[in-house]
Every structure is written in structure tokens, then in C-alpha cells.
Coordinates of C-alpha atoms in Angstrom, one line a residue:
Chain A
X10 CA -28.1 9.4 -32.9
X11 CA -28.7 7.5 -29.8
X12 CA -32.3 6.8 -28.7
X13 CA -33.1 7.9 -25.0
X14 CA -35.4 5.7 -22.4
X15 CA -36.0 5.6 -18.8
X16 CA -35.9 2.0 -17.0
X17 CA -37.3 2.0 -13.8
X18 CA -35.7 -0.2 -11.0
X19 CA -38.6 -2.8 -11.3
X20 CA -38.0 -2.8 -15.3
X21 CA -34.3 -3.3 -14.6
X22 CA -35.2 -6.7 -12.3
X23 CA -36.9 -7.9 -15.7
X24 CA -34.1 -6.8 -17.9
X25 CA -32.1 -9.0 -16.1
X26 CA -34.3 -12.0 -16.1
X27 CA -34.8 -11.5 -20.0
X28 CA -31.2 -11.5 -20.5
X29 CA -30.4 -14.9 -18.7
X30 CA -33.7 -16.3 -20.4
X31 CA -31.8 -15.3 -23.7
X32 CA -28.8 -17.4 -22.5
X33 CA -26.6 -14.4 -21.4
X34 CA -24.4 -14.5 -18.5
X35 CA -24.5 -11.2 -16.7
X36 CA -21.2 -9.9 -15.4
X37 CA -21.0 -6.9 -12.8
X38 CA -19.3 -5.1 -10.1
X39 CA -19.9 -7.1 -6.9
X40 CA -18.9 -6.3 -3.2
X41 CA -16.9 -9.3 -2.1
X42 CA -15.6 -8.5 1.4
X43 CA -15.0 -4.7 0.7
X44 CA -13.1 -5.5 -2.7
X45 CA -15.2 -4.6 -5.8
X46 CA -14.9 -7.7 -8.2
X47 CA -16.5 -8.5 -11.5
X48 CA -18.6 -11.4 -10.8
X49 CA -21.6 -13.4 -12.1
X50 CA -25.2 -11.9 -11.2
X51 CA -28.5 -13.0 -11.3
X52 CA -30.5 -9.4 -10.4
X53 CA -29.6 -5.9 -10.0
X54 CA -29.7 -6.5 -6.2
X55 CA -26.3 -8.6 -6.5
X56 CA -24.4 -5.7 -8.0
X57 CA -22.3 -3.7 -5.4
X58 CA -23.8 -0.3 -4.2
X59 CA -21.8 2.8 -4.4
X60 CA -18.8 1.4 -6.2
X61 CA -16.2 3.0 -7.7
X62 CA -14.6 0.6 -10.1
X63 CA -13.6 -3.1 -9.7
X64 CA -10.1 -3.7 -8.9
X65 CA -9.2 -5.8 -12.0
X66 CA -10.5 -4.7 -15.3
X67 CA -13.3 -5.9 -17.5
X68 CA -10.6 -7.2 -20.2
X69 CA -10.5 -10.7 -18.9
X70 CA -13.7 -11.2 -20.3
X71 CA -12.2 -10.7 -24.0
X72 CA -8.7 -11.6 -22.8
X73 CA -8.3 -13.8 -20.2
X74 CA -5.3 -14.1 -18.0
X75 CA -4.5 -17.6 -19.3
X76 CA -5.9 -18.8 -22.9
X77 CA -5.2 -21.9 -24.4
X78 CA -4.2 -21.7 -27.7
X79 CA -3.8 -25.5 -28.9
X80 CA -2.8 -28.8 -27.7
X81 CA -1.1 -31.6 -29.0
X82 CA 0.0 -35.4 -28.5
X83 CA 3.1 -36.7 -29.8
X84 CA 3.1 -40.3 -31.3
X85 CA 5.8 -42.2 -32.8
X86 CA 6.3 -40.0 -36.4
X87 CA 2.9 -38.3 -35.6
X88 CA 1.9 -35.3 -34.0
X89 CA -1.8 -34.9 -33.4
X90 CA -2.5 -31.2 -33.1
X91 CA -5.6 -29.7 -31.6
X92 CA -6.6 -26.3 -32.1
X93 CA -8.4 -24.8 -29.2
X94 CA -12.0 -23.4 -29.3
X95 CA -12.5 -20.5 -27.1
X96 CA -15.6 -20.7 -24.7
X97 CA -16.9 -17.6 -25.9
X98 CA -20.3 -17.5 -23.8
X99 CA -23.0 -15.0 -24.7
X100 CA -22.1 -12.4 -22.0
X101 CA -23.6 -8.6 -20.7
X102 CA -21.2 -6.5 -18.6
X103 CA -23.5 -4.5 -16.6
X104 CA -22.4 -1.6 -14.7
X105 CA -18.8 -1.0 -15.9
X106 CA -17.6 2.6 -16.2
X107 CA -17.5 4.6 -19.1
X108 CA -13.4 4.6 -19.1
X109 CA -13.6 0.8 -19.2
X110 CA -16.0 0.3 -21.8
X111 CA -14.0 2.6 -24.2
X112 CA -10.5 0.5 -23.4
X113 CA -12.1 -2.2 -25.5
X114 CA -11.0 -0.5 -28.6
X115 CA -7.4 -0.3 -27.6
X116 CA -7.7 -3.9 -27.4
X117 CA -9.4 -4.4 -30.6
X118 CA -6.5 -2.3 -32.2
X119 CA -4.0 -4.7 -31.5
X120 CA -5.9 -8.1 -31.6
X121 CA -7.2 -7.1 -35.2
X122 CA -4.2 -4.9 -36.1
X123 CA -3.2 -7.5 -38.9
X124 CA -4.2 -11.1 -38.5
X125 CA -7.7 -11.2 -36.7
X126 CA -7.4 -13.0 -33.6
X127 CA -9.8 -15.7 -32.9
X128 CA -9.9 -15.9 -29.6
X129 CA -10.6 -12.3 -28.8
X130 CA -12.8 -12.0 -31.7
X131 CA -15.3 -14.8 -30.5
X132 CA -15.2 -13.4 -27.3
X133 CA -15.8 -9.9 -28.3
X134 CA -18.8 -10.7 -30.7
X135 CA -20.5 -12.2 -27.6
X136 CA -20.1 -9.5 -25.5
X137 CA -22.3 -6.6 -25.0
X138 CA -21.7 -3.5 -22.5
X139 CA -24.1 -1.7 -20.3
X140 CA -22.0 1.0 -19.2
X141 CA -22.8 3.2 -15.8
X142 CA -22.0 6.7 -15.9
X143 CA -19.8 8.0 -13.0
X144 CA -21.4 10.4 -10.2
X145 CA -18.1 10.0 -8.4
X146 CA -14.3 10.1 -8.9
X147 CA -11.1 9.8 -7.0
X148 CA -7.8 11.3 -7.0
X149 CA -6.3 8.5 -9.4
X150 CA -9.2 9.2 -12.2
X151 CA -8.3 11.3 -15.2
X152 CA -10.7 10.5 -18.2
X153 CA -10.8 13.8 -19.4
X154 CA -7.3 14.2 -19.6
X155 CA -7.5 11.3 -22.3
X156 CA -10.5 12.0 -24.3
X157 CA -13.1 10.5 -22.3
X158 CA -15.7 11.7 -19.6
X159 CA -17.6 10.6 -16.6
X160 CA -20.7 10.0 -18.9
X161 CA -18.8 9.2 -22.1
X162 CA -21.2 6.8 -24.4
X163 CA -17.8 5.6 -25.9
X164 CA -17.6 1.6 -26.0
X165 CA -21.0 0.9 -24.4
X166 CA -24.1 -0.5 -26.0
X167 CA -26.3 0.9 -23.4
X168 CA -25.2 3.8 -21.3
X169 CA -27.1 4.1 -18.1
X170 CA -27.2 7.2 -15.9
X171 CA -28.6 6.9 -12.4
X172 CA -31.9 9.3 -12.2
X173 CA -31.8 11.6 -9.3
X174 CA -34.7 10.3 -7.6
X175 CA -33.0 7.0 -7.6
X176 CA -36.2 5.5 -9.0
X177 CA -34.2 3.8 -12.1
X178 CA -31.8 5.0 -14.9
X179 CA -32.1 6.9 -18.1
X180 CA -30.8 4.4 -20.6
X181 CA -29.1 5.6 -24.1
X182 CA -29.4 2.7 -26.5
X183 CA -26.4 3.3 -28.5
X184 CA -25.8 0.3 -30.9
X185 CA -27.2 -2.8 -32.5
X186 CA -26.1 -4.9 -29.4
X187 CA -28.0 -2.7 -27.3
X188 CA -30.8 -2.7 -29.6
X189 CA -30.9 -6.4 -29.4
X190 CA -31.1 -6.3 -25.7
X191 CA -33.8 -3.7 -25.8
X192 CA -35.8 -6.0 -28.0
X193 CA -35.8 -8.7 -25.3
X194 CA -38.0 -6.7 -23.0
X195 CA -39.1 -3.6 -25.3
X196 CA -41.7 -2.4 -22.8
X197 CA -39.2 -1.6 -19.7
X198 CA -37.8 0.9 -22.0
X199 CA -39.9 4.3 -21.8
X200 CA -39.2 7.0 -24.3
X201 CA -38.4 9.9 -22.3
X202 CA -36.6 13.0 -23.0
X203 CA -33.1 13.3 -21.7
X204 CA -33.1 14.1 -17.9
X205 CA -30.7 16.1 -15.9
X206 CA -27.7 14.2 -15.1
X207 CA -24.8 15.3 -12.8
X208 CA -21.9 13.4 -13.6
X209 CA -18.9 13.3 -11.4
X210 CA -16.4 16.0 -11.7
X211 CA -13.1 15.1 -13.0
X212 CA -11.0 18.0 -13.7
X213 CA -8.4 17.8 -16.7
X214 CA -5.0 17.2 -15.3
X215 CA -2.5 17.9 -18.5
X216 CA -2.7 18.7 -22.1
X217 CA -2.6 15.0 -23.8
X218 CA -2.1 16.0 -27.3
X219 CA 0.9 18.4 -26.2
X220 CA 2.3 15.4 -24.1
X221 CA 2.3 13.1 -27.1
X222 CA 4.1 15.3 -29.3
X223 CA 6.7 16.1 -26.8
X224 CA 7.5 12.4 -25.8
X225 CA 9.6 11.6 -28.7
X226 CA 11.7 14.3 -27.2
X227 CA 11.9 12.9 -24.0
X228 CA 13.4 9.5 -24.4
X229 CA 16.8 10.1 -22.7
X230 CA 15.5 12.4 -20.2
X231 CA 16.3 11.8 -16.4
X232 CA 12.5 11.9 -15.4
X233 CA 12.1 8.2 -16.2
X234 CA 14.9 7.4 -13.7
X235 CA 13.3 9.7 -10.7
X236 CA 9.8 8.4 -11.5
X237 CA 10.7 4.8 -11.5
X238 CA 13.4 4.6 -8.6
X239 CA 10.5 3.6 -6.3
X240 CA 9.0 1.3 -8.8
X241 CA 9.3 -2.6 -7.6
X242 CA 9.0 -4.1 -10.8
X243 CA 5.8 -5.9 -10.3
X244 CA 2.8 -6.6 -12.9
X245 CA 0.2 -5.3 -10.8
X246 CA -0.2 -2.0 -12.7
X247 CA -0.6 -4.1 -16.3
X248 CA -2.6 -6.9 -14.8
X249 CA -5.1 -4.2 -13.5
X250 CA -5.1 -2.2 -16.7
X251 CA -8.2 -2.2 -19.1
X252 CA -5.7 -1.8 -22.3
X253 CA -2.6 -3.2 -21.5
X254 CA -2.3 -6.3 -24.3
X255 CA 1.3 -7.6 -23.8
X256 CA 1.2 -11.4 -23.4
X257 CA 3.6 -14.2 -23.3
X258 CA 3.2 -17.6 -24.9
X259 CA 3.9 -20.5 -22.5
X260 CA 4.5 -24.1 -23.5
X261 CA 3.5 -26.7 -21.1
X262 CA 4.3 -29.8 -22.2
X263 CA 6.1 -33.1 -21.2
X264 CA 7.4 -36.1 -23.7
X265 CA 4.0 -37.1 -24.7
X266 CA 1.7 -34.0 -24.9
X267 CA 1.8 -30.4 -24.2
X268 CA -0.4 -27.3 -24.3
X269 CA 0.6 -23.7 -25.6
X270 CA -1.1 -21.0 -23.3
X271 CA -1.3 -17.4 -23.9
X272 CA -0.9 -15.3 -20.5
X273 CA -0.5 -11.8 -19.4
X274 CA 2.6 -10.1 -19.4
X275 CA 4.0 -6.9 -18.1
X276 CA 6.6 -4.6 -18.9
X277 CA 7.5 -4.0 -15.3
X278 CA 8.9 -7.5 -15.3
X279 CA 12.9 -7.8 -15.6
X280 CA 12.5 -10.6 -17.9
X281 CA 10.0 -8.5 -20.2
X282 CA 11.8 -8.4 -23.6
X283 CA 14.9 -10.3 -22.5
X284 CA 15.9 -12.0 -25.7
X285 CA 17.2 -15.5 -26.1
X286 CA 20.6 -14.4 -26.6
X287 CA 20.8 -12.7 -23.1
X288 CA 20.5 -9.3 -24.6
X289 CA 17.7 -7.4 -22.8
X290 CA 17.2 -4.0 -24.6
X291 CA 15.2 -2.7 -21.2
X292 CA 17.4 -4.0 -18.6
X293 CA 16.6 -1.1 -16.2
X294 CA 13.3 -0.6 -14.4
X295 CA 13.5 3.4 -15.9
X296 CA 13.4 1.7 -19.4
X297 CA 10.6 -0.5 -19.0
X298 CA 8.8 2.3 -17.1
X299 CA 9.2 4.5 -20.0
X300 CA 8.3 2.0 -22.3
X301 CA 4.9 2.0 -20.4
X302 CA 4.4 5.3 -20.8
X303 CA 5.5 5.4 -24.3
X304 CA 3.2 2.6 -25.7
X305 CA 0.1 4.0 -24.2
X306 CA 0.9 7.7 -25.0
X307 CA 3.4 7.7 -28.0
X308 CA 3.4 4.3 -29.9
X309 CA -0.4 3.8 -29.6
X310 CA -1.3 7.0 -31.4
X311 CA 1.1 6.4 -34.0
X312 CA 0.2 3.0 -35.1
X313 CA -3.5 3.4 -34.1
X314 CA -4.6 6.8 -34.2
X315 CA -5.8 6.2 -30.3
X316 CA -4.2 6.4 -26.9
X317 CA -3.5 3.1 -25.1
X318 CA -5.0 4.6 -21.7
X319 CA -8.5 5.6 -20.6
X320 CA -7.5 7.3 -17.3
X321 CA -9.4 4.7 -15.2
X322 CA -6.7 5.1 -12.4
X323 CA -6.7 1.1 -11.8
X324 CA -2.9 1.3 -12.0
X325 CA -2.4 3.9 -9.3
X326 CA -5.0 2.4 -6.9
X327 CA -3.3 -1.1 -7.3
X328 CA 0.4 0.2 -7.3
X329 CA 2.0 -1.1 -3.8
X330 CA 4.6 1.9 -4.0
X331 CA 1.9 4.5 -5.3
X332 CA 3.0 5.1 -8.6
X333 CA 0.3 7.9 -9.5
X334 CA 0.3 7.8 -13.5
X335 CA -1.8 11.1 -13.3
X336 CA 0.8 12.8 -11.7
X337 CA 3.6 11.0 -13.4
X338 CA 2.1 12.2 -16.7
X339 CA 1.6 15.5 -15.5
X340 CA 5.1 16.1 -14.8
X341 CA 6.1 14.7 -18.1
X342 CA 4.1 17.2 -19.8
X343 CA 5.5 20.1 -17.9
X344 CA 9.2 19.1 -17.8
X345 CA 11.6 20.9 -19.9
X346 CA 12.7 19.1 -22.9
Chain B
X12 CA 9.4 15.1 13.2
X13 CA 11.0 18.4 12.8
X14 CA 14.6 17.8 12.5
X15 CA 14.2 14.7 9.9
X16 CA 14.7 16.8 6.8
X17 CA 17.8 18.7 8.2
X18 CA 19.5 15.6 9.3
X19 CA 18.8 14.2 5.9
X20 CA 20.4 17.0 4.3
X21 CA 23.2 16.9 6.3
X22 CA 23.8 13.3 5.8
X23 CA 23.6 13.8 2.2
X24 CA 25.8 17.5 2.0
X25 CA 28.4 16.1 4.0
X26 CA 28.7 12.9 1.6
X27 CA 28.3 10.5 4.5
X28 CA 25.6 9.2 2.3
X29 CA 24.6 9.4 -1.4
X30 CA 21.1 8.3 -1.3
X31 CA 18.3 8.5 1.5
X32 CA 15.6 5.9 1.2
X33 CA 12.6 7.3 3.0
X34 CA 8.9 8.3 2.4
X35 CA 7.2 11.4 1.2
X36 CA 3.4 12.3 0.5
X37 CA 1.7 9.9 -1.8
X38 CA -1.9 10.0 -3.0
X39 CA -5.0 10.8 -0.6
X40 CA -3.0 11.4 2.3
X41 CA -0.7 8.1 2.1
X42 CA 2.9 7.6 2.3
X43 CA 5.1 6.6 -0.7
X44 CA 8.8 5.5 -1.0
X45 CA 10.6 8.0 -1.8
X46 CA 14.6 8.0 -3.1
X47 CA 16.3 11.2 -2.1
X48 CA 20.1 11.5 -3.9
X49 CA 19.9 15.5 -3.4
X50 CA 19.3 17.9 -0.3
X51 CA 16.6 19.4 -2.4
X52 CA 15.1 15.8 -2.9
X53 CA 15.2 15.4 0.8
X54 CA 12.9 18.4 1.4
X55 CA 9.8 16.6 1.1
X56 CA 10.8 13.5 3.4
X57 CA 8.3 12.3 6.2
X58 CA 8.3 9.9 8.9
X59 CA 5.4 9.5 11.1
X60 CA 2.4 7.0 11.7
X61 CA 1.4 6.7 7.9
X62 CA 4.9 5.3 7.0
X63 CA 3.8 1.7 6.8
X64 CA 5.8 0.2 4.3
X65 CA 8.9 -2.0 4.6
X66 CA 11.8 -0.1 2.5
X67 CA 14.4 -2.5 2.8
X68 CA 13.9 -4.0 -0.5
X69 CA 15.4 -0.9 -1.9
X70 CA 18.6 -1.5 -0.2
X71 CA 19.1 -4.6 -2.9
X72 CA 17.6 -2.9 -6.0
X73 CA 20.3 -2.4 -8.3
X74 CA 18.8 1.2 -9.5
X75 CA 19.2 2.4 -5.9
X76 CA 22.5 0.8 -5.0
X77 CA 24.5 2.2 -7.8
X78 CA 24.1 5.8 -6.0
X79 CA 26.2 4.6 -3.6
X80 CA 26.2 4.6 0.3
X81 CA 22.5 4.6 1.4
X82 CA 20.6 5.7 4.6
X83 CA 17.3 4.2 5.2
X84 CA 14.5 5.4 7.4
X85 CA 13.4 2.4 9.4
X86 CA 10.8 1.4 11.3
X87 CA 10.8 -2.1 13.3
X88 CA 10.0 -4.1 10.2
X89 CA 12.6 -2.4 7.9
X90 CA 15.4 -2.7 10.6
X91 CA 14.6 -6.2 11.1
X92 CA 14.8 -6.7 7.1
X93 CA 18.0 -4.9 7.1
X94 CA 19.5 -6.8 9.9
X95 CA 18.3 -10.0 8.0
X96 CA 19.7 -8.8 4.7
X97 CA 23.2 -8.3 6.6
X98 CA 23.0 -11.7 8.2
X99 CA 22.3 -13.1 4.5
X100 CA 25.4 -11.1 3.1
X101 CA 23.4 -8.9 1.0
X102 CA 24.6 -5.8 2.6
X103 CA 27.7 -5.5 4.4
X104 CA 27.7 -4.6 8.1
X105 CA 28.5 -0.8 8.3
X106 CA 27.4 -0.1 4.6
X107 CA 24.2 1.3 5.5
X108 CA 23.1 4.3 7.6
X109 CA 19.8 2.9 9.4
X110 CA 17.7 5.9 10.5
X111 CA 15.1 5.1 13.4
X112 CA 12.7 7.1 15.4
X113 CA 14.3 9.0 18.1
X114 CA 11.8 11.7 20.0
X115 CA 11.8 14.4 17.4
X116 CA 14.6 13.3 15.3
X117 CA 16.0 10.2 13.9
X118 CA 18.9 8.3 15.7
X119 CA 21.8 7.0 13.2
X120 CA 22.7 3.3 13.7
X121 CA 25.5 2.3 11.8
X122 CA 26.4 -1.0 12.6
X123 CA 24.9 -4.5 13.3
X124 CA 25.5 -4.5 16.5
X125 CA 23.5 -1.3 17.1
X126 CA 20.7 -2.6 15.4
X127 CA 20.8 -5.9 17.4
X128 CA 20.5 -3.6 20.6
X129 CA 17.9 -1.3 19.1
X130 CA 15.7 -4.3 17.9
X131 CA 16.2 -6.3 21.1
X132 CA 14.0 -3.3 22.6
X133 CA 11.3 -3.4 19.9
X134 CA 7.7 -5.3 20.6
X135 CA 6.5 -8.0 18.2
X136 CA 5.4 -6.8 14.8
X137 CA 2.2 -9.0 13.9
X138 CA -0.9 -6.9 14.3
X139 CA -3.9 -8.2 16.5
X140 CA -5.7 -8.7 13.2
X141 CA -3.4 -10.9 11.5
X142 CA -2.9 -12.5 14.8
X143 CA -6.5 -13.5 14.9
X144 CA -6.6 -14.4 11.4
X145 CA -3.7 -16.8 11.7
X146 CA -5.4 -18.4 15.0
X147 CA -8.4 -19.0 13.0
X148 CA -6.8 -20.7 10.0
X149 CA -4.8 -22.7 12.6
X150 CA -8.3 -23.8 14.1
X151 CA -9.6 -25.1 10.7
X152 CA -9.2 -28.6 9.6
X153 CA -7.1 -29.5 6.7
X154 CA -10.1 -29.5 4.4
X155 CA -11.1 -26.2 5.8
X156 CA -7.8 -24.6 5.4
X157 CA -7.6 -25.9 1.7
X158 CA -10.8 -24.6 0.6
X159 CA -9.7 -21.2 2.1
X160 CA -6.5 -21.1 0.3
X161 CA -8.3 -22.2 -2.8
X162 CA -10.7 -19.6 -2.9
X163 CA -8.4 -16.7 -2.0
X164 CA -5.3 -17.9 -4.3
X165 CA -8.2 -18.3 -7.4
X166 CA -7.9 -14.7 -7.4
X167 CA -4.2 -14.6 -7.8
X168 CA -3.2 -12.8 -11.3
X169 CA 1.0 -13.4 -11.0
X170 CA 1.7 -10.0 -10.5
X171 CA 4.3 -10.7 -8.3
X172 CA 3.6 -7.9 -6.2
X173 CA 4.2 -10.0 -3.3
X174 CA 7.4 -11.0 -4.2
X175 CA 8.7 -7.8 -5.4
X176 CA 7.5 -6.0 -2.3
X177 CA 9.2 -8.5 -0.2
X178 CA 13.0 -7.6 1.1
X179 CA 14.1 -10.7 1.2
X180 CA 13.0 -11.9 -2.3
X181 CA 16.0 -10.3 -3.6
X182 CA 17.2 -13.2 -6.0
X183 CA 18.4 -11.9 -9.3
X184 CA 17.1 -14.5 -11.2
X185 CA 13.9 -15.9 -9.4
X186 CA 13.2 -19.7 -9.7
X187 CA 9.7 -19.0 -10.9
X188 CA 10.7 -17.1 -13.7
X189 CA 13.2 -19.8 -15.0
X190 CA 12.0 -21.8 -18.1
X191 CA 15.3 -24.0 -18.8
X192 CA 14.4 -26.3 -16.8
X193 CA 10.7 -25.0 -15.7
X194 CA 10.4 -25.8 -12.2
X195 CA 7.0 -24.2 -11.8
X196 CA 4.3 -23.4 -14.0
X197 CA 4.2 -19.9 -15.2
X198 CA 0.9 -19.2 -16.2
X199 CA -1.7 -18.0 -13.4
X200 CA -3.9 -21.3 -13.4
X201 CA -4.9 -23.3 -10.4
X202 CA -1.6 -25.1 -10.4
X203 CA 0.5 -22.4 -11.2
X204 CA -0.7 -20.2 -8.4
X205 CA -0.5 -22.7 -5.7
X206 CA 2.7 -23.8 -6.6
X207 CA 4.1 -20.4 -6.6
X208 CA 2.7 -19.5 -3.4
X209 CA 3.8 -22.8 -1.6
X210 CA 7.2 -22.1 -2.8
X211 CA 7.3 -18.5 -1.6
X212 CA 6.0 -19.7 1.9
X213 CA 8.6 -22.3 2.2
X214 CA 11.4 -20.0 0.8
X215 CA 10.7 -17.7 3.7
X216 CA 10.2 -20.1 6.5
X217 CA 13.0 -19.0 8.9
X218 CA 13.9 -15.8 6.7
X219 CA 10.4 -13.6 6.9
X220 CA 10.8 -10.6 9.1
X221 CA 7.0 -10.7 9.4
X222 CA 6.6 -7.2 8.1
X223 CA 3.0 -8.0 6.0
X224 CA 4.5 -6.4 3.1
X225 CA 3.5 -8.9 0.7
X226 CA 0.0 -8.8 1.9
X227 CA -0.4 -5.2 1.7
X228 CA 1.1 -5.2 -1.8
X229 CA -1.4 -7.5 -3.3
X230 CA -3.6 -5.8 -5.4
X231 CA -6.6 -8.2 -5.3
X232 CA -6.5 -8.3 -1.3
X233 CA -5.0 -12.0 -0.9
X234 CA -3.6 -12.2 2.6
X235 CA -0.4 -13.9 1.5
X236 CA 1.5 -12.6 4.3
X237 CA -0.4 -15.2 6.5
X238 CA 1.6 -18.0 4.7
X239 CA 4.8 -16.7 5.5
X240 CA 4.0 -15.3 9.1
X241 CA 2.7 -19.4 9.9
X242 CA 5.9 -20.6 8.2
X243 CA 8.1 -18.1 10.0
X244 CA 6.3 -19.0 13.5
X245 CA 6.7 -22.9 12.6
X246 CA 10.7 -22.4 12.6
X247 CA 10.5 -20.4 15.8
X248 CA 8.8 -23.1 17.6
X249 CA 10.7 -26.1 16.2
X250 CA 14.2 -24.3 16.3
X251 CA 13.7 -21.5 18.3
X252 CA 15.4 -19.0 15.9
X253 CA 13.7 -15.8 14.3
X254 CA 14.6 -13.7 11.2
X255 CA 15.8 -10.4 11.5
X256 CA 17.0 -10.5 15.2
X257 CA 20.9 -11.3 14.6
X258 CA 23.2 -10.7 12.1
X259 CA 24.6 -14.1 12.8
X260 CA 23.5 -16.3 10.0
X261 CA 21.8 -19.2 11.8
X262 CA 19.3 -20.4 9.1
X263 CA 17.6 -23.3 10.5
X264 CA 16.5 -25.0 7.2
X265 CA 20.2 -24.9 6.0
X266 CA 22.0 -25.6 9.3
X267 CA 22.5 -28.6 10.9
X268 CA 22.6 -29.2 14.8
X269 CA 22.9 -32.2 16.9
X270 CA 20.3 -31.4 19.4
X271 CA 17.8 -30.6 16.4
X272 CA 14.1 -31.9 16.9
X273 CA 13.5 -34.8 14.5
X274 CA 9.9 -34.8 14.8
X275 CA 9.1 -35.0 11.3
X276 CA 10.7 -38.6 11.2
X277 CA 8.1 -41.2 11.7

């Protein structure tokens, strides 16, 4: 059972100072010329006001867009191989939304599926999440259709809810990582009864368990062709997605030395799953779009017992051609098999 | 546009075209691309001020081409792109019906000649805001401009929304995706981002129809369209040619003329 506290605005200021003194960097949503971006902050005043979400997700804190895995130098009759060590700085993610906080579990499912990924784990162990419950939503949001909620505690080490009089926050301390943060300035956390909080209203859009049960029978449905005709095959959806985990290994090398890099990949790209033979099992955009939906709503539940989507709506907001995921899933849930 | 839907239905029902590339209502009152293959699917077509996207990239998309002959709703940018695609022999003259605004209905242009005549009457495409930004960039010193683009491109994640939304980026296999040999670094690091955007701007110099689709498509708000606008403008000033104005291929960067300025040789 989580402990409930009140943190005043002044106390939050002191908490930020204490976290910095403890050697942690603080990343939070910041207003950069109207774009909400995750950036380093020093104090609560640096955090954006009234933001809905960041454009890119917080996954880059544990799964950066480019990660060096190893490097090597070639010498006559010798290869000097060097493992890379991840730069896992102690980090606090402040103010990300409950949908994104819950997304780390979907990354964990893949990066610790069999082999434990040293890079992801080093970063994740050094990361604490102070989530911020939502008081607003938009047409792209659908957390409540995929098991989330605007005030869900899933994935947060501490969850904050703004107090109605804007004097501070109600804080639920949820995990050991959260308690370690609390222990930096225990006097800033005042014990209190849960106070009333009005979360954003996000109405359920479709029956997800029914959709997941139905997907295997929809594999050859024309629906995927119809939905993907306007898709231009870029990677915007996958790259803003907090759970998209596909990567590509790139080698940057010359005759004497080289580096092996792990880079974000996207099922939108025409070269996604292109084999060395030249064969591509998903040569059409409709097949790649179907893969995106199935990976998140069919294969993830089968393999990991969870969804690969948190309903944050980032993909919908980022899409240049308005591929609205909530709408597409609703249509899939309602189509005649 | 009262007659749009009935005109579209007639084009499909008569068999004049098999597909109409247009717009429909999108999220939050926006407009999104809509590919209609039947009269029923044409019922939700709209054509108004909110229809800002350049649709011409769908004219060369294999998944859309396979349906057969196409009609496309075209404001100036889409019409210029269609004409440039004809000039570059990506679509055949007469193979596409270009539907342009004409009062309460759409006028059908079905030849490059008709398109040229229509475009000769259309005003320039670059918005006042973009013009102002371009002037600001041009007034900068090299060092300032370098710093500006370093900062902007640091946000790039190489999702290729700029490339894929561009009607003039139609290569089946882009150089950016080649890894045998690898011409440009694939990873989205500083060098990879800079090389990609530089190559893209150079490849569009003299071919950019100035729709700004690349900048609009960018999820992280990098004004990448200013690069291609500037490259296009340089070609216009140096060689007097402009993309998307004629179906006659006259590409400055691959055509030699005895009276070309050679001011770059110093």
C-alpha cells in the first residue's frame, strides 16, 4: 500500500535541490518554443506549464536512439575488441504522464526477455520516475482502453497529483526507488489523507480483450490495406512511441577500426525485415502497418502477457498523415471478421 | 464545395478513374489524406482551407498506383508537384486527372499543357512567415547559421518523415538506405543527421516545388523546408528555372548550357 503525502510548491523546490545534490540529473517536460521536450531542469519553475505530453517519449533515457555497443581496432593478426560501457547517469524523470511511466514495463519485457541487456538495465537501474497524473487529455489519448488511467500509479516510483488550490501536490510514494528519493528530504513529505483529485476524462474507445482475441482471425482482412493507404512509410510513429523497441545494428567501420551501434528501427520503413537474400516478408505498407498493430496487440500479449501499447497517443499526434491509432483500433474491434 | 462529392462519384462510376486521391475529415477538425476507390468512399471527400497537405506523393506510391488511373485534388503545391513529376517522367502526361478549385466545383485538368496554363495564374507558394525566416537565416553569418542548424538538427531522429512526405522523393531505394556501399551514415548522430539533411537539400535544388511538406511532416518541428526552399531559390536566381512550372525537363543541375554562369569557378 502506497503512503500518501502532501508536498508544497516550496518543498518541491527543496526536493529538486536535494536530488541534484545527491548527484542525480533531473529530466522534465520543458516548453521549447512551443514544443514540449524532455530536457535537463534545475528547478520546478523550469518545467513546462499546462503541458499534455512531450513529443518524443521518455524511452530515450533507457534506450537511446543511437547506442554504441562495442568498438574495435584491427592490427596485423590481431583484433583489439573493446566493450562499451553505458553512460548510465543517475536520473530522475519528473512529470512524465502515467501512460509513459507504465511503458517501461513493455521495454523491460523485451530487453530482459532471455539475455539481460546490459545497456538497458544499467540505465533503468539508475532511473527513478516521478509521474504526474493527468488533468487534461486530447482526442489522441486512449489509456483507459488499454488498461491504464490518467492517475494510474503503474511504472511511477512516486506519483504526483496537483492539489486543487495549486499550492502543491499530493504524492504517493510507491517503490523503494521512490522511498530513496523521499529519504533525501523526508521533512518535505507531509503525511496526509488522500485529497480529492479530478483526473482527466478519457473514455474507453474499444474493447481491447475482444480485439486481441479477434486479431488472429483478421490477418487477411482488407482493413489493413484500407487503413494504411495514406501511410507514407516513415518512422515518426515508432520513434515517438514509448514502447516501440525494434532496433537495427549498424557497423561504422573503416579498414582499421570500427564501432557497432544499436539504432532505433521502425516497421514503417520499407527495408524493415528485408532479408539479405532480397526477399521481404512484408514488402507492402499494409503488411508493415498490420505488423505494427499485431506486435502491440497480439504478439505482446502472447509472449509477455501484456500489451505493447499504453494509449498515450503520441503516434497519432506525430503522424504527418493523421494515422489515428485509437480510431484504427476501434474500427478493427468493430469490423466483421 | 457542394459539387465535389457528386463529381468525384461520377469520375469513379464512369470508370474515368479508378481512384481519387483527396482529403477527408481528420482528428480535431484537421484534414487528412483520403484514397477513395468507390463512390461510397468518395462520400466523405472534402476540399477546403484546411486541406494543406501536398498529396502528390501518393501519385507515385506503389500501393495507390496499383488501383489504376487516378484523379487528385490539387491546390497549387500539389499541382506543381504533379507537373514536376511529369517533367521527371514519373507520371505520364494525360495519365492523371488533376482536380483544381473552381468556385463551387472542381475543374478537371487532364494534360500537362492545361496544368501549365493553370499554374501560370497561381501566386507564389512560400508563406510570409517562411519568407521572413529565410531572410533571417540569410542575414546570419556562416558561424551563426551553422550554430542554428546544429541546434535544430540535434533534435532529428531520422524518422524520414521529411523524405517520405516529399512528392519529389520517389526513388524506390534511397541512397540513405544503402549499406553496400554505405554512402551516408545511417545512425541518427550528429554527422549522420547533418549529412542526410545536406544531401536531401542538394537533391531537391531545382526540383523543390516549395510546398513545405517536409517541414510540416517533421514530428519534432525542425524547419527542414527552409533548406530546400533556399536551394530552390539559389537555382532560380542562378539559372532562371523553377520546379513545377513546365513539363519540359530543364533540370539546371544536370543540363549544360553555353551561357550558364560559371561564377563558382574562381
